Every structure is written in structure tokens, then in C-alpha cells.
CSV table of C-alpha atoms and ligand atoms in Angstrom, one decimal:
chain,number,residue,atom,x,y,z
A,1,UNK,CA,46.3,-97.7,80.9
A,2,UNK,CA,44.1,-95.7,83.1
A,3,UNK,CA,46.1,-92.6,82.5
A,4,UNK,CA,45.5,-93.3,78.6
A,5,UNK,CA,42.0,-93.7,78.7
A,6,UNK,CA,41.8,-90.1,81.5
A,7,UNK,CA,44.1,-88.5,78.0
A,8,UNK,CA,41.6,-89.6,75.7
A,9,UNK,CA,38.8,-88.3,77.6
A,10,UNK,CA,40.7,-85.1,77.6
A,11,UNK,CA,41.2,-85.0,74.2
A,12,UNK,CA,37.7,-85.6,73.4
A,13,UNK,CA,36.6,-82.4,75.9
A,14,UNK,CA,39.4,-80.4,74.5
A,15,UNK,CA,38.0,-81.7,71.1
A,16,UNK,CA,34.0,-80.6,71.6
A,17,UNK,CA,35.2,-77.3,73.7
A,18,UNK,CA,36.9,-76.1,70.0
A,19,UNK,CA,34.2,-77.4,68.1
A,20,UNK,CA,32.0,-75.0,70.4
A,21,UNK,CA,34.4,-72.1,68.7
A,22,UNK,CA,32.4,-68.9,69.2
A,23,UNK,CA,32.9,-66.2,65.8
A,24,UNK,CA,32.2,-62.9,66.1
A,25,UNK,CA,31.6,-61.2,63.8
A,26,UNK,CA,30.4,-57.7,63.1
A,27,UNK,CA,28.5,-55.7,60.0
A,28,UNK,CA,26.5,-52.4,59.5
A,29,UNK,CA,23.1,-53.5,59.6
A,30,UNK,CA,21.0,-50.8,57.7
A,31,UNK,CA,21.5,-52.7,54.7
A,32,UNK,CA,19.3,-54.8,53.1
A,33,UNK,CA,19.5,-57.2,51.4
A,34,UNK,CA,23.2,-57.9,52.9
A,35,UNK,CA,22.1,-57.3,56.5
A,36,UNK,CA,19.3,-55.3,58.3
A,37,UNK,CA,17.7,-55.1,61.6
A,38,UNK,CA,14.2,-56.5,61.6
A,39,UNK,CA,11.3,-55.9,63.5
A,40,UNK,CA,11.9,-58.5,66.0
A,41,UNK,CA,15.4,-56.7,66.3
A,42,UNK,CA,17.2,-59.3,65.0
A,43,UNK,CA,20.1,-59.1,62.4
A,44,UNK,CA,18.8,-60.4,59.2
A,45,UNK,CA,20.3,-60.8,55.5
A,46,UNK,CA,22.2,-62.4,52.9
A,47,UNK,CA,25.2,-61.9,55.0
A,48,UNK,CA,24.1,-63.5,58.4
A,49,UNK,CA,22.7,-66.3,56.2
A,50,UNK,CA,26.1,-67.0,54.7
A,51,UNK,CA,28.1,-66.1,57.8
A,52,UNK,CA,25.6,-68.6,59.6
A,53,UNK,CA,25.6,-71.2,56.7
A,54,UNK,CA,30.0,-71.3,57.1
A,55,UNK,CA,30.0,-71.4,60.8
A,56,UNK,CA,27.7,-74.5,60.6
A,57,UNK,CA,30.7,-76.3,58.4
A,58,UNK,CA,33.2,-74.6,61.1
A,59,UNK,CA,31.2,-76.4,63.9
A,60,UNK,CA,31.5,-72.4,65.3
A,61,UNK,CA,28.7,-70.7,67.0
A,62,UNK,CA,28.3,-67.2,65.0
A,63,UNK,CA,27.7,-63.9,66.9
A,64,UNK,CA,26.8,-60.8,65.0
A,65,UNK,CA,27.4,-57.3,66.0
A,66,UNK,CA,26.1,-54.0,64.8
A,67,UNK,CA,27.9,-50.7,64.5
A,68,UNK,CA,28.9,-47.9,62.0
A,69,UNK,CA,30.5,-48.7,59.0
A,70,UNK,CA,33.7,-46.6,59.2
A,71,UNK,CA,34.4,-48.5,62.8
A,72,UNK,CA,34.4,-51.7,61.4
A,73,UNK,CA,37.9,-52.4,60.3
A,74,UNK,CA,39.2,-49.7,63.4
A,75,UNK,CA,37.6,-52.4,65.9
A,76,UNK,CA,38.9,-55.4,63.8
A,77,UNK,CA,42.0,-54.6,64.5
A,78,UNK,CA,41.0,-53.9,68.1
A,79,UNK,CA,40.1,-57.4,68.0
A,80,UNK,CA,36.1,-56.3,69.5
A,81,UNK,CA,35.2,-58.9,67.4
A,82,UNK,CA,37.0,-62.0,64.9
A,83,UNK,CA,35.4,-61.2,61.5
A,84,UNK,CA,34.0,-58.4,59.2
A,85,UNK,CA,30.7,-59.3,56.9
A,86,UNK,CA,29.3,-56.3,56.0
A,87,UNK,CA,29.1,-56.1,51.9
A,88,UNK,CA,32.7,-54.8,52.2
A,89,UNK,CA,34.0,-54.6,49.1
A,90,UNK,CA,38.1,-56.2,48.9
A,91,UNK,CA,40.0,-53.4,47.8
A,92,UNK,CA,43.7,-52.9,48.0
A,93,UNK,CA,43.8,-49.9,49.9
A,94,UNK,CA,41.7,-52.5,52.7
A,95,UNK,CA,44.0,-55.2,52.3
A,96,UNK,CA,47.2,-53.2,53.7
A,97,UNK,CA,44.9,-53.1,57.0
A,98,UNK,CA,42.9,-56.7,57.1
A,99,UNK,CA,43.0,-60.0,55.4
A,100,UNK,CA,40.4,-60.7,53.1
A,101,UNK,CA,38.4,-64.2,52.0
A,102,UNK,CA,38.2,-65.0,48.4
A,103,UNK,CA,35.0,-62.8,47.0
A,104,UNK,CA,31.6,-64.1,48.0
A,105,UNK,CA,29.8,-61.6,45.8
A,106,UNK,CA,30.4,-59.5,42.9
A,107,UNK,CA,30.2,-55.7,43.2
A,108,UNK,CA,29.7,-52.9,41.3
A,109,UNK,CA,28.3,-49.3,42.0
A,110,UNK,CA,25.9,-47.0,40.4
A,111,UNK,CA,23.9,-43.2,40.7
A,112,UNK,CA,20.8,-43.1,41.5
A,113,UNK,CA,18.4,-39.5,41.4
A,114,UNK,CA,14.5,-38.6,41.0
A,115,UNK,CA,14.0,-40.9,37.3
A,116,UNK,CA,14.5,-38.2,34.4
A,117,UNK,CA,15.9,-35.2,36.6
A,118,UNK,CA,20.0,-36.2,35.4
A,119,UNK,CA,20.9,-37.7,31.5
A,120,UNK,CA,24.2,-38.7,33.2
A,121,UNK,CA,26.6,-38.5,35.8
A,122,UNK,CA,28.3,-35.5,34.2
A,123,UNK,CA,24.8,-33.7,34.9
A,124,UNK,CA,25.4,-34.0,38.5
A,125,UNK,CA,28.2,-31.3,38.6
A,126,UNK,CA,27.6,-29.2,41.8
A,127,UNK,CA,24.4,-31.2,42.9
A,128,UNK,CA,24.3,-33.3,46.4
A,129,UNK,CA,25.3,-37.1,46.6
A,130,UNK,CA,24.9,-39.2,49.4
A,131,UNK,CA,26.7,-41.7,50.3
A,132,UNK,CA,28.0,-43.5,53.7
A,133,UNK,CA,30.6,-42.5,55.5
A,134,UNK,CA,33.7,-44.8,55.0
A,135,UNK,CA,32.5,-46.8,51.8
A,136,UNK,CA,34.4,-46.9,49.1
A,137,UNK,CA,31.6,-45.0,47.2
A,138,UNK,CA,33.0,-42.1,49.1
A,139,UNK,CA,36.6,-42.6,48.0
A,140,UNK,CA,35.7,-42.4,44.6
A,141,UNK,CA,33.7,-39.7,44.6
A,142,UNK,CA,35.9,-37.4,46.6
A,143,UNK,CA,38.9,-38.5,44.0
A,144,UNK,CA,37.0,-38.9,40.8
A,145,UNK,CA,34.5,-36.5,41.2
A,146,UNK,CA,35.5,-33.3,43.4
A,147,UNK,CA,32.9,-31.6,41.0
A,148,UNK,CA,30.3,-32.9,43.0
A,149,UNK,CA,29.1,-32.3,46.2
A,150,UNK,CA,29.5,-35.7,48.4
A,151,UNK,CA,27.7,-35.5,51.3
A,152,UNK,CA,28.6,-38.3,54.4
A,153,UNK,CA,26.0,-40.2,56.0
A,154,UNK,CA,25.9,-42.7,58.9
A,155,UNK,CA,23.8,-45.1,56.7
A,156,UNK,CA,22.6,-45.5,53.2
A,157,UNK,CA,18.5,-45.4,54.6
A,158,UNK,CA,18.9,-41.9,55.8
A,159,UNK,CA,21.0,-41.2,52.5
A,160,UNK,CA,17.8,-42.3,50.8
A,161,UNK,CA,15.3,-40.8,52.9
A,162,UNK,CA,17.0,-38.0,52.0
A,163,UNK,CA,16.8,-37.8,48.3
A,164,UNK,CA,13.1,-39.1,48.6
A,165,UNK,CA,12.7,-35.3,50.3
A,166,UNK,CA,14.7,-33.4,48.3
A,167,UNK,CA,17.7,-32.9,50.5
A,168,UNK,CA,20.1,-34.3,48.3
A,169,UNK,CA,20.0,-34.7,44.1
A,170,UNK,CA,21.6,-38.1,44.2
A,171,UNK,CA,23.0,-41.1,46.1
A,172,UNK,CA,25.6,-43.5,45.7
A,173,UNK,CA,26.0,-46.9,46.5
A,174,UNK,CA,26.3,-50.4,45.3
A,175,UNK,CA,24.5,-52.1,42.2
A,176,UNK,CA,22.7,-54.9,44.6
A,177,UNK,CA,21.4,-52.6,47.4
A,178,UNK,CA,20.4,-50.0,44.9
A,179,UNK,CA,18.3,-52.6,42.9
A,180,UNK,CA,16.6,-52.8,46.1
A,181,UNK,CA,15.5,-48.8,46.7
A,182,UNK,CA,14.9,-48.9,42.9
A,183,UNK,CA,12.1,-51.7,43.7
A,184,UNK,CA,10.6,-50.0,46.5
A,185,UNK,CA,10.7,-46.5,45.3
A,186,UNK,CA,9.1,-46.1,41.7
A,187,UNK,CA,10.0,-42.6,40.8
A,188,UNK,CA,13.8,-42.9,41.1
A,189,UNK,CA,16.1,-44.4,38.2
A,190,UNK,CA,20.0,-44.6,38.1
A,191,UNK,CA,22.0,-42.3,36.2
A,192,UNK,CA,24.7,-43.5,33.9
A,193,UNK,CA,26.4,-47.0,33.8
A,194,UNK,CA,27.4,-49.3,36.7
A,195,UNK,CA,30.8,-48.7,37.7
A,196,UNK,CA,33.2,-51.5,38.0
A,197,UNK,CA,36.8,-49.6,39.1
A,198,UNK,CA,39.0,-52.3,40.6
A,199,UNK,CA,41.4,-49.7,42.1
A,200,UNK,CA,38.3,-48.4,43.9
A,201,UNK,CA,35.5,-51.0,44.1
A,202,UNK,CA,38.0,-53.9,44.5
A,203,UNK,CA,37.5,-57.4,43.5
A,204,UNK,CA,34.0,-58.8,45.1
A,205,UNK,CA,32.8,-58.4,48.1
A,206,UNK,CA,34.7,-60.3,51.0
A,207,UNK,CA,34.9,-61.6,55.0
A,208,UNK,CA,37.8,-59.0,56.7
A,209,UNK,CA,39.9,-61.1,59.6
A,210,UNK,CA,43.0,-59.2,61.3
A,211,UNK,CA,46.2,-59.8,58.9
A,212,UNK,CA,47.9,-62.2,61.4
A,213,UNK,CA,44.5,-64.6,61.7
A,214,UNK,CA,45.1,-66.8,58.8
A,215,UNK,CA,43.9,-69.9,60.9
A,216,UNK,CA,40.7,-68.4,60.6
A,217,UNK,CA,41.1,-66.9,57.4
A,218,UNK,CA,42.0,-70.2,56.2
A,219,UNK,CA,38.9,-71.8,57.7
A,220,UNK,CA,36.6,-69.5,56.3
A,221,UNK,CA,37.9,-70.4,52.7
A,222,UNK,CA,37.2,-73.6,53.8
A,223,UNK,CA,33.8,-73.1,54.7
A,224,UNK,CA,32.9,-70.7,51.8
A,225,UNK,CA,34.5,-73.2,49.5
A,226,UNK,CA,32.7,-75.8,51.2
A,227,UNK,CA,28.8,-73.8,50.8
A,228,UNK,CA,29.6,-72.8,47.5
A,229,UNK,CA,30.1,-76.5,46.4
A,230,UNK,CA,27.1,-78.3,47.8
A,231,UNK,CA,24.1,-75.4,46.5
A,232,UNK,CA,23.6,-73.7,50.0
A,233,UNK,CA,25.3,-70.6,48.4
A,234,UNK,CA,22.8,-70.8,45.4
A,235,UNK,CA,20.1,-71.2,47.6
A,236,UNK,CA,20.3,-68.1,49.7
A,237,UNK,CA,21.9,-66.3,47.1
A,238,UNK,CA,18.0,-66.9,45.3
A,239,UNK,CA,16.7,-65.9,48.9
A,240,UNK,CA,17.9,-62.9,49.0
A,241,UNK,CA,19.0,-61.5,45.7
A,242,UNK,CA,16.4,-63.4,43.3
A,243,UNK,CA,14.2,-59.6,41.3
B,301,LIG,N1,30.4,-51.9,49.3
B,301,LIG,C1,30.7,-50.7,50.0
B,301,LIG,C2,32.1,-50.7,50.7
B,301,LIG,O1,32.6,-51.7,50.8
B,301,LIG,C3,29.6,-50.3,50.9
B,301,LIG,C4,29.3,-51.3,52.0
B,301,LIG,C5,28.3,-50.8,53.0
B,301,LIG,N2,27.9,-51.8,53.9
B,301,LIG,C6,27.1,-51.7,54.9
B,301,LIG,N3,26.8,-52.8,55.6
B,301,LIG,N4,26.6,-50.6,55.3
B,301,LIG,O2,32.6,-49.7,51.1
């Protein structure tokens, strides 16, 4: 009897010490909305809301780290850190590397230049795009466009700050960012069409876990499921996306 009641204690420690679970999880954080650093130096965005919102219904204490985009999936497989939210978009080419979640987001990409300087994307043969290192946007432009100039960045700001001074004719990134730089900078437009290329710009955007991690892969479904279902999504998806 006394042994039962020392097992049950156990079980309940061994019980709380999992639902103390610590995630860690790691983005690129110069970009808002998905993630950012603010001025309290804090990692802010849609994605540390949602990554924060699913560990809740995990019972798992989140941790965010911040560090160049093309080491991301490198150090996942390290296993630096558990989890990958970073508006990565789930593309096959990523998927022979890292497991993804279902798609949290949808995605598409799109030019943007000085408003009235290109009629269309054809109009940017030879001229300077920007985009960051290890995105997809780079992979398309390098295959689908080698009549353009693609020049690598370290993050999409500088990319930006960039083509506010002349130093490069266009950037490249995703729709949702974009509409962000389109808001705060008046005098810059996008050229041509959003661009929707499965092969390149996958399925959505999605949480990257090592291939072998489908406990937690499985959990995060779960979750996302989960905060999809009872309006949290909706809400921080009006927090954070809502023109
Ligand atoms: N969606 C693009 C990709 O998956 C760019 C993502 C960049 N994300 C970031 N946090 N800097 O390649």
C-alpha cells in the first residue's frame, strides 16, 4: 500500500515535470509582422504569438531564438533548438531535410521597386533584386530568372533599406511582409502579379521539427488544430495581419 501511494506520487512529479516541457524554438527575427525584435529587445510577432498560443495547449514552456535565416534548418538538424517558426514556407525541396506541420499561413511572393519605375517583372532584366539569403525567393530567382541580377542579403530590412537608397532596383519577398514595407513606405509599388509556384513557394507557411520528431510534430498539429478551432488563431491572425 505505502509503496503504491510513494508510485503515485511519482507518477504525479514525473507527470508535472513533462508538463513543464521546455520548446525551443528558433526564427529570423527582422521580420515583421511574423517576428521582429522590439525595442525592449524582445522577440515579437505573429509567429511568437502562435508559437506561444500552441505551447499553452502543449502545457510547454516556449523559448525563442534568433539567428540567420539560412542556419535555421542547418541547426535543426543539429538539434540547437526543437522547432523552426520563422514564415518558412513548406516546400518539397525542405521536406527531404525537416518535417513540416500542416500550413499555418498561406504564402505567396511578389516584386516590389520605386512605384512607376518597372511595368512588369520582364522590365527588371539586368536590374538589382534583393532578397535574403536562403529563402525561397532566392531559389526562384536564381532558376527562373538568371536575367536578373539577385543580390543576397542577411535580412529583408537591409534589402529594403537598400532599394529606399538606390542600391538595388528591386526586392523580393513574400506577399504579407511586403504589404507591410508597401504601408510604411508610400513611393514604392509591386511589379507584376503575386506569385503562387508550388514547386518553389510550397504549400503555406509551416513549423520545421527534425524528420525523426514526430511526437512533437504530432503535438504541434494538435495544438495548431486545437487554436485554429476555438478563435485564438482568428484573433491574432487580426492582430497582426488585419490592413
Ligand atoms: N517565406 C520565405 C521562405 O520560406 C522567406 C522567409 C523569411 N523569414 C524570416 N523570418 N526572415 O524562404
Amino acid at each position: 500500500m505505502k509503496k503504491l501511494v510513494i508510485a503515485a506520487v511519482l507518477a504525479t512529479v514525473s507527470l508535472s515535470a513533462s508538463a513543464a516541457d521546455t520548446i525551443r524554438f528558433a526564427m529570423e527575427a527582422s521580420y515583421p509582422p511574423f517576428e521582429f525584435v522590439d525595442s525592449s529587445n524582445q522577440i515579437q510577432g505573429f509567429d511568437v504569438d502562435l508559437a506561444n498560443a500552441m505551447c499553452k495547449e502543449m502545457q510547454a514552456t516556449c523559448t525563442f531564438t534568433n539567428q540567420a535565416f539560412d542556419s535555421l534548418i542547418p541547426s535543426l538538424k543539429f538539434r540547437r533548438f526543437d522547432a523552426v517558426i520563422s514564415g518558412m514556407d513548406i516546400t518539397p525541396e525542405r521536406e527531404k531535410q525537416v518535417s513540416f506541420t500542416n500550413a499555418y499561413y498561406d504564402n505567396s511572393a511578389i516584386f516590389i521597386a520605386h512605384s512607376g519605375q518597372f511595368a512588369d517583372v520582364a522590365a527588371l532584366k539586368g536590374k538589382r533584386v534583393g532578397m535574403q539569403n536562403g529563402t525561397t525567393h532566392q531559389k526562384y530567382l536564381m532558376d527562373k530568372h538568371p536575367e536578373i541580377t539577385a543580390v543576397p542579403y542577411d535580412s529583408y530590412q537591409n534589402a529594403v533599406l537598400d532599394l529606399k537608397n538606390g542600391r538595388l532596383d528591386a526586392v523580393f519577398g513574400d506577399t504579407a511582409v511586403v504589404n507591410e514595407w508597401l504601408k510604411q513606405n508610400k513611393n514604392l509599388s509591386a511589379v507584376g502579379d503575386k506569385i503562387t509556384d508550388p514547386t518553389y513557394f510550397g504549400t503555406g507557411l509551416g513549423v520545421a521539427v527534425r524528420q525523426n520528431n514526430t511526437e512533437l510534430l504530432t503535438k504541434l498539429n494538435d495544438a495548431l488544430a486545437k487554436v485554429k478551432a476555438d478563435g485564438t488563431y482568428k484573433t491574432l491572425y487580426s492582430k497582426w495581419f488585419q490592413q
